[in-house]
Amino acid sequence: MFHCRIGHGYDLHRLEPHAPSGAGRPFVLGGIAFDHPTGPVGHSDGDAVLHAVTDALLGAIGEPDIGQLFPNDDPQHDGADSAVFVQEAIRRVRERGLRIGNIDITVVCERPKIGPRKAEMIDRVASLLGCEKSDVNLKGKTHEGVDAIGEGRAIEVHVVALLASAESSAKDHR
Ligand code: MG
């Protein structure tokens, strides 16, 4: 019988200049490096897209969230490539006989511009999840210059992920 689960993921990171004037890490989003004067403050590499994707997957299967699985006081994750969090989440998804149906990602930030790098981020996320690029959507929005996000002091990401039973082939549902 066809079975599906839905999950929502959300993440926000403060953005600061790089050292020595701030604590911003190199700006990495969706596994792609951006050349940008600020970067996320975080224990891992601060990749808000990969963190929200991880939480959407874990949420869909009712498992502990990213902060519980990978505590931010664990020195092992200091500066970690967030790909490892996504890989663990998708491993748990597959263990339950589920696969990615589709995933929809919304990035909210004033700068850098997301549009020109969108295809690279989609490629990277699809490759981490082992799904088709056409099953991953990503859009960038600004915060219209207001509040911390609009002032460039933070980046926010929302993700919705639909999981489907692995035995039903992808084309059955297109
Ligand atoms: Mg995070």
Tab-separated table of C-alpha atoms and ligand atoms in Angstrom:
chain	number	residue	atom	x	y	z
A	1	MET	CA	0.000	0.000	0.000
A	2	PHE	CA	1.239	3.481	-0.863
A	3	HIS	CA	2.415	5.276	2.228
A	4	CYS	CA	3.649	8.841	2.595
A	5	ARG	CA	4.916	11.141	5.338
A	6	ILE	CA	5.422	14.900	5.373
A	7	GLY	CA	7.986	16.899	7.354
A	8	HIS	CA	8.814	20.553	7.893
A	9	GLY	CA	12.260	21.944	8.648
A	10	TYR	CA	13.256	25.459	9.676
A	11	ASP	CA	16.614	27.024	10.440
A	12	LEU	CA	18.065	30.465	11.072
A	13	HIS	CA	21.669	31.537	11.465
A	14	ARG	CA	23.065	34.910	12.412
A	15	LEU	CA	25.380	36.356	9.780
A	16	GLU	CA	28.565	38.133	10.892
A	17	PRO	CA	31.726	39.350	9.187
A	18	HIS	CA	34.537	36.833	9.023
A	19	ALA	CA	37.329	36.805	11.631
A	20	PRO	CA	38.888	38.845	13.066
A	21	SER	CA	36.013	41.367	13.043
A	22	GLY	CA	33.256	38.773	13.569
A	23	ALA	CA	32.502	35.110	14.137
A	24	GLY	CA	31.094	34.376	10.676
A	25	ARG	CA	32.243	31.150	9.077
A	26	PRO	CA	32.816	30.886	5.316
A	27	PHE	CA	29.416	31.317	3.626
A	28	VAL	CA	28.194	27.849	2.599
A	29	LEU	CA	24.591	27.238	1.602
A	30	GLY	CA	23.119	24.037	0.194
A	31	GLY	CA	26.673	22.679	0.194
A	32	ILE	CA	27.831	25.471	-2.167
A	33	ALA	CA	30.464	28.060	-1.192
A	34	PHE	CA	29.591	31.731	-1.773
A	35	ASP	CA	32.053	34.588	-1.841
A	36	HIS	CA	30.374	36.955	0.610
A	37	PRO	CA	31.608	39.462	3.224
A	38	THR	CA	29.591	37.818	6.020
A	39	GLY	CA	28.968	34.197	6.972
A	40	PRO	CA	26.851	32.127	9.350
A	41	VAL	CA	27.657	31.865	13.029
A	42	GLY	CA	27.305	28.222	14.046
A	43	HIS	CA	28.946	25.234	15.639
A	44	SER	CA	29.064	23.254	12.376
A	45	ASP	CA	29.649	24.964	9.014
A	46	GLY	CA	26.308	26.772	9.581
A	47	ASP	CA	24.676	25.604	6.334
A	48	ALA	CA	21.052	26.596	7.028
A	49	VAL	CA	19.720	24.815	3.915
A	50	LEU	CA	21.239	21.464	4.870
A	51	HIS	CA	20.145	21.908	8.499
A	52	ALA	CA	16.535	22.608	7.520
A	53	VAL	CA	16.560	19.698	5.027
A	54	THR	CA	17.856	17.411	7.798
A	55	ASP	CA	15.113	18.523	10.191
A	56	ALA	CA	12.398	18.136	7.535
A	57	LEU	CA	13.468	14.514	6.929
A	58	LEU	CA	13.788	13.712	10.630
A	59	GLY	CA	10.438	15.393	11.311
A	60	ALA	CA	8.728	13.364	8.598
A	61	ILE	CA	9.797	10.111	10.243
A	62	GLY	CA	9.173	11.357	13.785
A	63	GLU	CA	12.802	11.095	14.899
A	64	PRO	CA	14.770	13.409	17.234
A	65	ASP	CA	15.760	16.709	15.598
A	66	ILE	CA	19.172	17.810	14.365
A	67	GLY	CA	20.042	19.507	17.674
A	68	GLN	CA	19.338	16.296	19.585
A	69	LEU	CA	21.189	14.003	17.186
A	70	PHE	CA	24.177	16.301	16.724
A	71	PRO	CA	24.501	18.450	19.883
A	72	ASN	CA	26.200	21.804	19.308
A	73	ASP	CA	28.517	21.269	22.270
A	74	ASP	CA	30.020	18.136	20.687
A	75	PRO	CA	33.567	19.044	19.565
A	76	GLN	CA	33.261	16.396	16.818
A	77	HIS	CA	30.857	18.680	14.961
A	78	ASP	CA	32.897	21.884	15.298
A	79	GLY	CA	33.037	23.271	11.757
A	80	ALA	CA	31.535	20.007	10.426
A	81	ASP	CA	30.397	19.703	6.819
A	82	SER	CA	26.612	19.617	7.257
A	83	ALA	CA	26.391	16.990	4.507
A	84	VAL	CA	26.995	14.414	7.268
A	85	PHE	CA	23.728	15.466	8.991
A	86	VAL	CA	21.744	15.093	5.749
A	87	GLN	CA	23.356	11.723	5.038
A	88	GLU	CA	22.391	10.424	8.475
A	89	ALA	CA	18.814	11.679	8.053
A	90	ILE	CA	18.378	10.057	4.620
A	91	ARG	CA	19.880	6.832	5.965
A	92	ARG	CA	17.154	6.788	8.628
A	93	VAL	CA	14.505	7.557	5.988
A	94	ARG	CA	15.624	4.588	3.854
A	95	GLU	CA	15.792	2.330	6.897
A	96	ARG	CA	12.028	2.845	7.214
A	97	GLY	CA	11.407	1.841	3.592
A	98	LEU	CA	10.798	5.417	2.502
A	99	ARG	CA	12.296	7.579	-0.254
A	100	ILE	CA	12.120	11.253	-1.230
A	101	GLY	CA	8.851	12.106	-2.967
A	102	ASN	CA	9.785	15.757	-3.381
A	103	ILE	CA	11.366	18.496	-1.345
A	104	ASP	CA	10.705	22.245	-1.468
A	105	ILE	CA	13.224	24.709	-0.020
A	106	THR	CA	12.745	28.452	0.584
A	107	VAL	CA	15.790	30.565	1.453
A	108	VAL	CA	15.137	34.014	2.923
A	109	CYS	CA	18.057	36.438	2.908
A	110	GLU	CA	18.889	39.875	1.589
A	111	ARG	CA	22.309	38.940	0.192
A	112	PRO	CA	23.924	37.045	-1.447
A	113	LYS	CA	21.562	36.602	-4.383
A	114	ILE	CA	20.329	32.992	-4.479
A	115	GLY	CA	19.046	32.840	-8.073
A	116	PRO	CA	22.399	32.588	-9.894
A	117	ARG	CA	23.540	29.641	-7.691
A	118	LYS	CA	20.176	27.870	-7.420
A	119	ALA	CA	20.948	25.103	-9.929
A	120	GLU	CA	24.203	24.206	-8.137
A	121	MET	CA	22.440	23.989	-4.765
A	122	ILE	CA	19.667	21.806	-6.226
A	123	ASP	CA	22.305	19.506	-7.771
A	124	ARG	CA	24.130	19.172	-4.476
A	125	VAL	CA	21.002	18.538	-2.384
A	126	ALA	CA	19.676	15.972	-4.907
A	127	SER	CA	23.020	14.198	-4.908
A	128	LEU	CA	23.120	14.054	-1.089
A	129	LEU	CA	19.575	12.702	-1.010
A	130	GLY	CA	20.095	10.310	-3.927
A	131	CYS	CA	17.007	11.632	-5.687
A	132	GLU	CA	16.253	13.268	-9.034
A	133	LYS	CA	17.012	16.977	-9.426
A	134	SER	CA	13.408	17.395	-10.522
A	135	ASP	CA	12.339	16.264	-7.021
A	136	VAL	CA	14.177	19.176	-5.385
A	137	ASN	CA	12.913	22.749	-5.656
A	138	LEU	CA	14.665	25.794	-4.218
A	139	LYS	CA	13.660	29.438	-4.229
A	140	GLY	CA	15.230	32.580	-2.852
A	141	LYS	CA	13.309	35.473	-1.334
A	142	THR	CA	14.410	38.702	0.329
A	143	HIS	CA	12.968	40.066	3.567
A	144	GLU	CA	12.236	43.421	1.942
A	145	GLY	CA	14.930	45.185	3.962
A	146	VAL	CA	13.130	44.847	7.292
A	147	ASP	CA	14.082	43.119	10.538
A	148	ALA	CA	17.334	41.213	11.121
A	149	ILE	CA	17.041	39.183	7.919
A	150	GLY	CA	16.284	42.222	5.806
A	151	GLU	CA	19.222	44.043	7.377
A	152	GLY	CA	21.537	41.179	6.382
A	153	ARG	CA	22.156	40.051	9.968
A	154	ALA	CA	20.557	36.616	9.567
A	155	ILE	CA	19.527	33.982	7.040
A	156	GLU	CA	16.415	31.822	7.331
A	157	VAL	CA	15.405	28.622	5.532
A	158	HIS	CA	12.112	26.730	5.382
A	159	VAL	CA	11.811	23.209	3.941
A	160	VAL	CA	8.894	20.896	3.318
A	161	ALA	CA	9.716	17.279	2.453
A	162	LEU	CA	7.334	14.594	1.259
A	163	LEU	CA	8.482	11.002	1.684
A	164	ALA	CA	6.890	8.080	-0.106
A	165	SER	CA	7.116	4.325	0.267
A	166	ALA	CA	10.202	3.047	-1.520
A	167	GLU	CA	8.445	0.142	-3.244
A	168	SER	CA	6.260	2.472	-5.309
A	169	SER	CA	8.347	3.511	-8.308
A	170	ALA	CA	8.877	7.205	-8.920
A	171	LYS	CA	6.895	7.208	-12.125
A	172	ASP	CA	3.776	5.810	-10.458
A	173	HIS	CA	3.265	9.184	-8.864
A	174	ARG	CA	4.052	11.570	-11.719
B	1	MG	MG	21.472	25.444	11.943
